[in-house]
Amino acid sequence: MAETAPTLPQKITTIKTIAESPGLTSIPSIYSFTPNPHDHVVSDTQVSLPAIDYSLLTSGTPQQRSKAIDDLGKACKDWGFFMVINHGVPERLVRSMIDVCRGFFDLPEEEKEEYRGKHVLDPIRCGTSFNASVDEVFFWKDFLKIISWPVFHSPNKPAAFSETSLEYSTRTREIARELLRGISESLGLGPNYIQKAMNLEQGLQVIAANFYPPCPQPEIAMGMPPHSDHGLLTLLIHNGISGLQVQHEGKWVNVNGIPNSILVNIGDHLEILSNGKYRSVLHRAAVNNKVTRISIAIAHGPSLDTVVSPAPELLESEKKAAAYTGIKYKDYLQLQQSSNLDGKWTMLIRICNERELW
């Protein structure tokens, strides 16, 4: 007789609570899915993403900076993902950020209850799975999302969370803006084009911490389904446990950055602005049956009121028609919130002209 999962409370509870249920040997049916036999990882070996030396962008010679910008553009075009090294963020700050996020997930459920947000623009919200009201299958993760710019927010527990997240979000915002300067130059738009066109002084920054506890049946569970990110750039750190998988040249590959690097991927709105020259890339999170994985992604986007469309200067220089219709960033987020997180978000496809790219 097949083993069954222990009886669980009727209300949706956290994955952490489920994973810690005594005698858990299989997962509840709402967390299981049927794997696609054709949707497999190429190999168990981890690939090496392009590495961008941040110090050369900020303090290299003109020749070094020019090469770093070329490398950055190539990484955006070929992968949509890259590692940033020599970024200047202290290792102790990265460790502290992971520790305070772990501390939040370890809080008693009643202490997290006040942050059970419903809307994508709630300043602080935590929960489990993703868009639980519209997903048919729940994902094996708990999450905490915090808007950290243009107004900084923080839960009041654990005690060090506010100080640590403020320092870390400030440092990553500086890195994202410098990378966007380089990306802007790589597109032939000049270093300040994206900064001004996207109104980055008021640009949205969101901290998204994800908690993936051990799963007794990782082969039929998913931490995060295939998706692309909204916004311009996402900067990611984790606790050293593998799980990120990226689609490259139509195949899934395992990715795990080198020590003290920051993983970066481009978002949907950089794809729109670049008229598809740089594409946001499908990626997903796998789970394992041994250890907890914690990842912290910080998304950097335009200001909420910015209408994002292909850069006219780019269209003119490359003599191409616009492949995307402009959409206000806030509207995009709200529409995305009401949709299933399934593949490359369908709204991105719907706002493309059918003759281009899709």
PDB file of N, CA, C and O in Angstrom, residues 186-243:
ATOM      1  N   SER A 186      25.985  49.595 -23.936  1.00  0.00           N
ATOM      2  CA  SER A 186      26.119  48.454 -24.846  1.00  0.00           C
ATOM      3  C   SER A 186      25.053  48.471 -25.928  1.00  0.00           C
ATOM      4  O   SER A 186      25.245  47.902 -27.004  1.00  0.00           O
ATOM      5  N   LEU A 187      23.921  49.115 -25.655  1.00  0.00           N
ATOM      6  CA  LEU A 187      22.840  49.240 -26.641  1.00  0.00           C
ATOM      7  C   LEU A 187      23.040  50.445 -27.552  1.00  0.00           C
ATOM      8  O   LEU A 187      22.229  50.684 -28.448  1.00  0.00           O
ATOM      9  N   GLY A 188      24.092  51.215 -27.297  1.00  0.00           N
ATOM     10  CA  GLY A 188      24.344  52.405 -28.094  1.00  0.00           C
ATOM     11  C   GLY A 188      23.476  53.579 -27.719  1.00  0.00           C
ATOM     12  O   GLY A 188      23.274  54.496 -28.531  1.00  0.00           O
ATOM     13  N   LEU A 189      22.975  53.582 -26.487  1.00  0.00           N
ATOM     14  CA  LEU A 189      22.039  54.621 -26.055  1.00  0.00           C
ATOM     15  C   LEU A 189      22.672  55.671 -25.151  1.00  0.00           C
ATOM     16  O   LEU A 189      22.005  56.613 -24.734  1.00  0.00           O
ATOM     17  N   GLY A 190      23.947  55.516 -24.808  1.00  0.00           N
ATOM     18  CA  GLY A 190      24.576  56.442 -23.883  1.00  0.00           C
ATOM     19  C   GLY A 190      24.378  55.984 -22.457  1.00  0.00           C
ATOM     20  O   GLY A 190      23.397  55.295 -22.135  1.00  0.00           O
ATOM     21  N   PRO A 191      25.293  56.352 -21.549  1.00  0.00           N
ATOM     22  CA  PRO A 191      25.288  55.792 -20.194  1.00  0.00           C
ATOM     23  C   PRO A 191      24.073  56.159 -19.346  1.00  0.00           C
ATOM     24  O   PRO A 191      23.691  55.410 -18.454  1.00  0.00           O
ATOM     25  N   ASN A 192      23.444  57.286 -19.598  1.00  0.00           N
ATOM     26  CA  ASN A 192      22.360  57.758 -18.726  1.00  0.00           C
ATOM     27  C   ASN A 192      20.968  57.560 -19.312  1.00  0.00           C
ATOM     28  O   ASN A 192      19.978  57.986 -18.723  1.00  0.00           O
ATOM     29  N   TYR A 193      20.879  56.899 -20.470  1.00  0.00           N
ATOM     30  CA  TYR A 193      19.576  56.792 -21.125  1.00  0.00           C
ATOM     31  C   TYR A 193      18.572  56.017 -20.270  1.00  0.00           C
ATOM     32  O   TYR A 193      17.454  56.486 -20.025  1.00  0.00           O
ATOM     33  N   ILE A 194      18.938  54.837 -19.835  1.00  0.00           N
ATOM     34  CA  ILE A 194      18.004  54.010 -19.055  1.00  0.00           C
ATOM     35  C   ILE A 194      17.656  54.699 -17.748  1.00  0.00           C
ATOM     36  O   ILE A 194      16.495  54.705 -17.316  1.00  0.00           O
ATOM     37  N   GLN A 195      18.659  55.307 -17.109  1.00  0.00           N
ATOM     38  CA  GLN A 195      18.438  56.022 -15.852  1.00  0.00           C
ATOM     39  C   GLN A 195      17.331  57.062 -16.009  1.00  0.00           C
ATOM     40  O   GLN A 195      16.414  57.143 -15.182  1.00  0.00           O
ATOM     41  N   LYS A 196      17.396  57.828 -17.079  1.00  0.00           N
ATOM     42  CA  LYS A 196      16.419  58.903 -17.272  1.00  0.00           C
ATOM     43  C   LYS A 196      15.095  58.379 -17.814  1.00  0.00           C
ATOM     44  O   LYS A 196      14.020  58.750 -17.331  1.00  0.00           O
ATOM     45  N   ALA A 197      15.159  57.507 -18.827  1.00  0.00           N
ATOM     46  CA  ALA A 197      13.927  57.029 -19.462  1.00  0.00           C
ATOM     47  C   ALA A 197      13.074  56.206 -18.513  1.00  0.00           C
ATOM     48  O   ALA A 197      11.838  56.232 -18.593  1.00  0.00           O
ATOM     49  N   MET A 198      13.715  55.479 -17.605  1.00  0.00           N
ATOM     50  CA  MET A 198      12.983  54.631 -16.663  1.00  0.00           C
ATOM     51  C   MET A 198      12.755  55.303 -15.314  1.00  0.00           C
ATOM     52  O   MET A 198      12.215  54.693 -14.391  1.00  0.00           O
ATOM     53  N   ASN A 199      13.196  56.559 -15.185  1.00  0.00           N
ATOM     54  CA  ASN A 199      13.028  57.316 -13.939  1.00  0.00           C
ATOM     55  C   ASN A 199      13.514  56.502 -12.740  1.00  0.00           C
ATOM     56  O   ASN A 199      12.776  56.266 -11.773  1.00  0.00           O
ATOM     57  N   LEU A 200      14.771  56.072 -12.793  1.00  0.00           N
ATOM     58  CA  LEU A 200      15.294  55.175 -11.761  1.00  0.00           C
ATOM     59  C   LEU A 200      15.415  55.825 -10.391  1.00  0.00           C
ATOM     60  O   LEU A 200      15.521  55.116  -9.386  1.00  0.00           O
ATOM     61  N   GLU A 201      15.404  57.158 -10.346  1.00  0.00           N
ATOM     62  CA  GLU A 201      15.419  57.803  -9.030  1.00  0.00           C
ATOM     63  C   GLU A 201      14.196  57.403  -8.212  1.00  0.00           C
ATOM     64  O   GLU A 201      14.236  57.379  -6.983  1.00  0.00           O
ATOM     65  N   GLN A 202      13.111  57.088  -8.906  1.00  0.00           N
ATOM     66  CA  GLN A 202      11.890  56.616  -8.253  1.00  0.00           C
ATOM     67  C   GLN A 202      11.592  55.163  -8.627  1.00  0.00           C
ATOM     68  O   GLN A 202      10.470  54.683  -8.446  1.00  0.00           O
ATOM     69  N   GLY A 203      12.599  54.472  -9.137  1.00  0.00           N
ATOM     70  CA  GLY A 203      12.404  53.102  -9.600  1.00  0.00           C
ATOM     71  C   GLY A 203      12.065  52.140  -8.476  1.00  0.00           C
ATOM     72  O   GLY A 203      12.550  52.269  -7.347  1.00  0.00           O
ATOM     73  N   LEU A 204      11.245  51.153  -8.776  1.00  0.00           N
ATOM     74  CA  LEU A 204      10.804  50.180  -7.773  1.00  0.00           C
ATOM     75  C   LEU A 204      11.912  49.167  -7.491  1.00  0.00           C
ATOM     76  O   LEU A 204      12.497  48.592  -8.416  1.00  0.00           O
ATOM     77  N   GLN A 205      12.202  48.970  -6.213  1.00  0.00           N
ATOM     78  CA  GLN A 205      13.119  47.912  -5.781  1.00  0.00           C
ATOM     79  C   GLN A 205      12.372  47.009  -4.809  1.00  0.00           C
ATOM     80  O   GLN A 205      11.772  47.484  -3.844  1.00  0.00           O
ATOM     81  N   VAL A 206      12.393  45.710  -5.084  1.00  0.00           N
ATOM     82  CA  VAL A 206      11.664  44.744  -4.269  1.00  0.00           C
ATOM     83  C   VAL A 206      12.604  43.630  -3.814  1.00  0.00           C
ATOM     84  O   VAL A 206      13.280  43.006  -4.640  1.00  0.00           O
ATOM     85  N   ILE A 207      12.637  43.395  -2.516  1.00  0.00           N
ATOM     86  CA  ILE A 207      13.368  42.261  -1.961  1.00  0.00           C
ATOM     87  C   ILE A 207      12.433  41.060  -1.944  1.00  0.00           C
ATOM     88  O   ILE A 207      11.332  41.138  -1.400  1.00  0.00           O
ATOM     89  N   ALA A 208      12.858  39.965  -2.550  1.00  0.00           N
ATOM     90  CA  ALA A 208      12.054  38.738  -2.562  1.00  0.00           C
ATOM     91  C   ALA A 208      12.896  37.604  -2.005  1.00  0.00           C
ATOM     92  O   ALA A 208      13.819  37.116  -2.665  1.00  0.00           O
ATOM     93  N   ALA A 209      12.605  37.212  -0.770  1.00  0.00           N
ATOM     94  CA  ALA A 209      13.310  36.099  -0.128  1.00  0.00           C
ATOM     95  C   ALA A 209      12.461  34.842  -0.262  1.00  0.00           C
ATOM     96  O   ALA A 209      11.259  34.861   0.018  1.00  0.00           O
ATOM     97  N   ASN A 210      13.081  33.760  -0.692  1.00  0.00           N
ATOM     98  CA  ASN A 210      12.380  32.490  -0.883  1.00  0.00           C
ATOM     99  C   ASN A 210      13.005  31.411  -0.012  1.00  0.00           C
ATOM    100  O   ASN A 210      14.229  31.286   0.068  1.00  0.00           O
ATOM    101  N   PHE A 211      12.134  30.614   0.600  1.00  0.00           N
ATOM    102  CA  PHE A 211      12.545  29.574   1.548  1.00  0.00           C
ATOM    103  C   PHE A 211      12.059  28.232   1.016  1.00  0.00           C
ATOM    104  O   PHE A 211      10.853  28.009   0.874  1.00  0.00           O
ATOM    105  N   TYR A 212      13.000  27.350   0.661  1.00  0.00           N
ATOM    106  CA  TYR A 212      12.678  26.040   0.101  1.00  0.00           C
ATOM    107  C   TYR A 212      13.174  24.954   1.058  1.00  0.00           C
ATOM    108  O   TYR A 212      14.347  24.576   1.012  1.00  0.00           O
ATOM    109  N   PRO A 213      12.324  24.437   1.939  1.00  0.00           N
ATOM    110  CA  PRO A 213      12.771  23.399   2.876  1.00  0.00           C
ATOM    111  C   PRO A 213      12.910  22.053   2.168  1.00  0.00           C
ATOM    112  O   PRO A 213      12.460  21.887   1.028  1.00  0.00           O
ATOM    113  N   PRO A 214      13.539  21.081   2.813  1.00  0.00           N
ATOM    114  CA  PRO A 214      13.645  19.749   2.216  1.00  0.00           C
ATOM    115  C   PRO A 214      12.271  19.193   1.851  1.00  0.00           C
ATOM    116  O   PRO A 214      11.293  19.401   2.570  1.00  0.00           O
ATOM    117  N   CYS A 215      12.202  18.502   0.715  1.00  0.00           N
ATOM    118  CA  CYS A 215      10.950  17.940   0.220  1.00  0.00           C
ATOM    119  C   CYS A 215      11.116  16.423   0.080  1.00  0.00           C
ATOM    120  O   CYS A 215      12.081  15.970  -0.555  1.00  0.00           O
ATOM    121  N   PRO A 216      10.197  15.634   0.647  1.00  0.00           N
ATOM    122  CA  PRO A 216      10.361  14.175   0.568  1.00  0.00           C
ATOM    123  C   PRO A 216      10.209  13.615  -0.849  1.00  0.00           C
ATOM    124  O   PRO A 216      10.644  12.506  -1.115  1.00  0.00           O
ATOM    125  N   GLN A 217       9.599  14.367  -1.740  1.00  0.00           N
ATOM    126  CA  GLN A 217       9.433  13.915  -3.125  1.00  0.00           C
ATOM    127  C   GLN A 217       9.833  15.037  -4.098  1.00  0.00           C
ATOM    128  O   GLN A 217       8.999  15.582  -4.822  1.00  0.00           O
ATOM    129  N   PRO A 218      11.093  15.379  -4.136  1.00  0.00           N
ATOM    130  CA  PRO A 218      11.509  16.512  -4.970  1.00  0.00           C
ATOM    131  C   PRO A 218      11.282  16.301  -6.460  1.00  0.00           C
ATOM    132  O   PRO A 218      11.170  17.272  -7.217  1.00  0.00           O
ATOM    133  N   GLU A 219      11.155  15.036  -6.880  1.00  0.00           N
ATOM    134  CA  GLU A 219      10.980  14.764  -8.306  1.00  0.00           C
ATOM    135  C   GLU A 219       9.598  15.157  -8.811  1.00  0.00           C
ATOM    136  O   GLU A 219       9.390  15.302 -10.024  1.00  0.00           O
ATOM    137  N   ILE A 220       8.616  15.360  -7.914  1.00  0.00           N
ATOM    138  CA  ILE A 220       7.270  15.762  -8.344  1.00  0.00           C
ATOM    139  C   ILE A 220       6.848  17.091  -7.726  1.00  0.00           C
ATOM    140  O   ILE A 220       5.666  17.460  -7.758  1.00  0.00           O
ATOM    141  N   ALA A 221       7.805  17.815  -7.160  1.00  0.00           N
ATOM    142  CA  ALA A 221       7.519  19.131  -6.582  1.00  0.00           C
ATOM    143  C   ALA A 221       8.361  20.181  -7.312  1.00  0.00           C
ATOM    144  O   ALA A 221       9.372  19.867  -7.929  1.00  0.00           O
ATOM    145  N   MET A 222       7.931  21.407  -7.231  1.00  0.00           N
ATOM    146  CA  MET A 222       8.664  22.498  -7.859  1.00  0.00           C
ATOM    147  C   MET A 222       8.741  23.665  -6.888  1.00  0.00           C
ATOM    148  O   MET A 222       7.730  24.077  -6.317  1.00  0.00           O
ATOM    149  N   GLY A 223       9.945  24.180  -6.687  1.00  0.00           N
ATOM    150  CA  GLY A 223      10.095  25.343  -5.823  1.00  0.00           C
ATOM    151  C   GLY A 223       9.544  26.594  -6.481  1.00  0.00           C
ATOM    152  O   GLY A 223       8.866  27.407  -5.858  1.00  0.00           O
ATOM    153  N   MET A 224       9.851  26.747  -7.745  1.00  0.00           N
ATOM    154  CA  MET A 224       9.366  27.873  -8.531  1.00  0.00           C
ATOM    155  C   MET A 224       9.266  27.394  -9.964  1.00  0.00           C
ATOM    156  O   MET A 224      10.206  26.819 -10.501  1.00  0.00           O
ATOM    157  N   PRO A 225       8.140  27.616 -10.640  1.00  0.00           N
ATOM    158  CA  PRO A 225       7.970  27.116 -12.003  1.00  0.00           C
ATOM    159  C   PRO A 225       8.750  27.977 -12.997  1.00  0.00           C
ATOM    160  O   PRO A 225       9.236  29.059 -12.651  1.00  0.00           O
ATOM    161  N   PRO A 226       8.865  27.543 -14.238  1.00  0.00           N
ATOM    162  CA  PRO A 226       9.538  28.358 -15.240  1.00  0.00           C
ATOM    163  C   PRO A 226       8.864  29.725 -15.371  1.00  0.00           C
ATOM    164  O   PRO A 226       7.653  29.822 -15.522  1.00  0.00           O
ATOM    165  N   HIS A 227       9.665  30.766 -15.305  1.00  0.00           N
ATOM    166  CA  HIS A 227       9.113  32.116 -15.378  1.00  0.00           C
ATOM    167  C   HIS A 227      10.222  33.090 -15.777  1.00  0.00           C
ATOM    168  O   HIS A 227      11.409  32.786 -15.658  1.00  0.00           O
ATOM    169  N   SER A 228       9.831  34.242 -16.233  1.00  0.00           N
ATOM    170  CA  SER A 228      10.762  35.354 -16.402  1.00  0.00           C
ATOM    171  C   SER A 228      10.399  36.411 -15.370  1.00  0.00           C
ATOM    172  O   SER A 228       9.311  36.400 -14.805  1.00  0.00           O
ATOM    173  N   ASP A 229      11.313  37.333 -15.123  1.00  0.00           N
ATOM    174  CA  ASP A 229      11.103  38.361 -14.105  1.00  0.00           C
ATOM    175  C   ASP A 229      10.611  39.657 -14.733  1.00  0.00           C
ATOM    176  O   ASP A 229      11.026  40.015 -15.842  1.00  0.00           O
ATOM    177  N   HIS A 230       9.757  40.365 -14.009  1.00  0.00           N
ATOM    178  CA  HIS A 230       9.403  41.709 -14.435  1.00  0.00           C
ATOM    179  C   HIS A 230      10.563  42.651 -14.113  1.00  0.00           C
ATOM    180  O   HIS A 230      11.513  42.293 -13.423  1.00  0.00           O
ATOM    181  N   GLY A 231      10.484  43.853 -14.612  1.00  0.00           N
ATOM    182  CA  GLY A 231      11.493  44.850 -14.279  1.00  0.00           C
ATOM    183  C   GLY A 231      12.680  44.841 -15.227  1.00  0.00           C
ATOM    184  O   GLY A 231      12.624  44.320 -16.340  1.00  0.00           O
ATOM    185  N   LEU A 232      13.767  45.439 -14.771  1.00  0.00           N
ATOM    186  CA  LEU A 232      14.966  45.621 -15.588  1.00  0.00           C
ATOM    187  C   LEU A 232      16.051  44.607 -15.259  1.00  0.00           C
ATOM    188  O   LEU A 232      16.539  43.898 -16.133  1.00  0.00           O
ATOM    189  N   LEU A 233      16.444  44.546 -13.993  1.00  0.00           N
ATOM    190  CA  LEU A 233      17.483  43.610 -13.550  1.00  0.00           C
ATOM    191  C   LEU A 233      17.085  43.004 -12.206  1.00  0.00           C
ATOM    192  O   LEU A 233      16.518  43.684 -11.345  1.00  0.00           O
ATOM    193  N   THR A 234      17.407  41.734 -12.025  1.00  0.00           N
ATOM    194  CA  THR A 234      17.252  41.062 -10.733  1.00  0.00           C
ATOM    195  C   THR A 234      18.628  40.597 -10.268  1.00  0.00           C
ATOM    196  O   THR A 234      19.362  39.974 -11.041  1.00  0.00           O
ATOM    197  N   LEU A 235      18.965  40.899  -9.022  1.00  0.00           N
ATOM    198  CA  LEU A 235      20.229  40.477  -8.426  1.00  0.00           C
ATOM    199  C   LEU A 235      19.933  39.412  -7.389  1.00  0.00           C
ATOM    200  O   LEU A 235      19.076  39.612  -6.515  1.00  0.00           O
ATOM    201  N   LEU A 236      20.638  38.287  -7.452  1.00  0.00           N
ATOM    202  CA  LEU A 236      20.311  37.113  -6.636  1.00  0.00           C
ATOM    203  C   LEU A 236      21.510  36.617  -5.843  1.00  0.00           C
ATOM    204  O   LEU A 236      22.615  36.491  -6.379  1.00  0.00           O
ATOM    205  N   ILE A 237      21.271  36.319  -4.567  1.00  0.00           N
ATOM    206  CA  ILE A 237      22.221  35.595  -3.736  1.00  0.00           C
ATOM    207  C   ILE A 237      21.491  34.405  -3.124  1.00  0.00           C
ATOM    208  O   ILE A 237      20.261  34.351  -3.117  1.00  0.00           O
ATOM    209  N   HIS A 238      22.242  33.439  -2.615  1.00  0.00           N
ATOM    210  CA  HIS A 238      21.618  32.285  -1.960  1.00  0.00           C
ATOM    211  C   HIS A 238      22.581  31.713  -0.922  1.00  0.00           C
ATOM    212  O   HIS A 238      23.711  32.187  -0.770  1.00  0.00           O
ATOM    213  N   ASN A 239      22.114  30.716  -0.211  1.00  0.00           N
ATOM    214  CA  ASN A 239      22.894  30.172   0.899  1.00  0.00           C
ATOM    215  C   ASN A 239      23.835  29.046   0.482  1.00  0.00           C
ATOM    216  O   ASN A 239      24.251  28.240   1.310  1.00  0.00           O
ATOM    217  N   GLY A 240      24.174  28.981  -0.787  1.00  0.00           N
ATOM    218  CA  GLY A 240      25.145  28.001  -1.253  1.00  0.00           C
ATOM    219  C   GLY A 240      24.563  26.676  -1.671  1.00  0.00           C
ATOM    220  O   GLY A 240      25.295  25.770  -2.079  1.00  0.00           O
ATOM    221  N   ILE A 241      23.236  26.545  -1.587  1.00  0.00           N
ATOM    222  CA  ILE A 241      22.572  25.300  -1.981  1.00  0.00           C
ATOM    223  C   ILE A 241      22.060  25.447  -3.410  1.00  0.00           C
ATOM    224  O   ILE A 241      21.352  26.399  -3.733  1.00  0.00           O
ATOM    225  N   SER A 242      22.402  24.476  -4.257  1.00  0.00           N
ATOM    226  CA  SER A 242      21.998  24.540  -5.658  1.00  0.00           C
ATOM    227  C   SER A 242      20.484  24.386  -5.811  1.00  0.00           C
ATOM    228  O   SER A 242      19.819  23.827  -4.953  1.00  0.00           O
ATOM    229  N   GLY A 243      19.976  24.886  -6.913  1.00  0.00           N
ATOM    230  CA  GLY A 243      18.546  24.756  -7.191  1.00  0.00           C
ATOM    231  C   GLY A 243      18.106  25.571  -8.385  1.00  0.00           C
ATOM    232  O   GLY A 243      17.093  25.265  -9.016  1.00  0.00           O
TER     233      GLY A 243
END
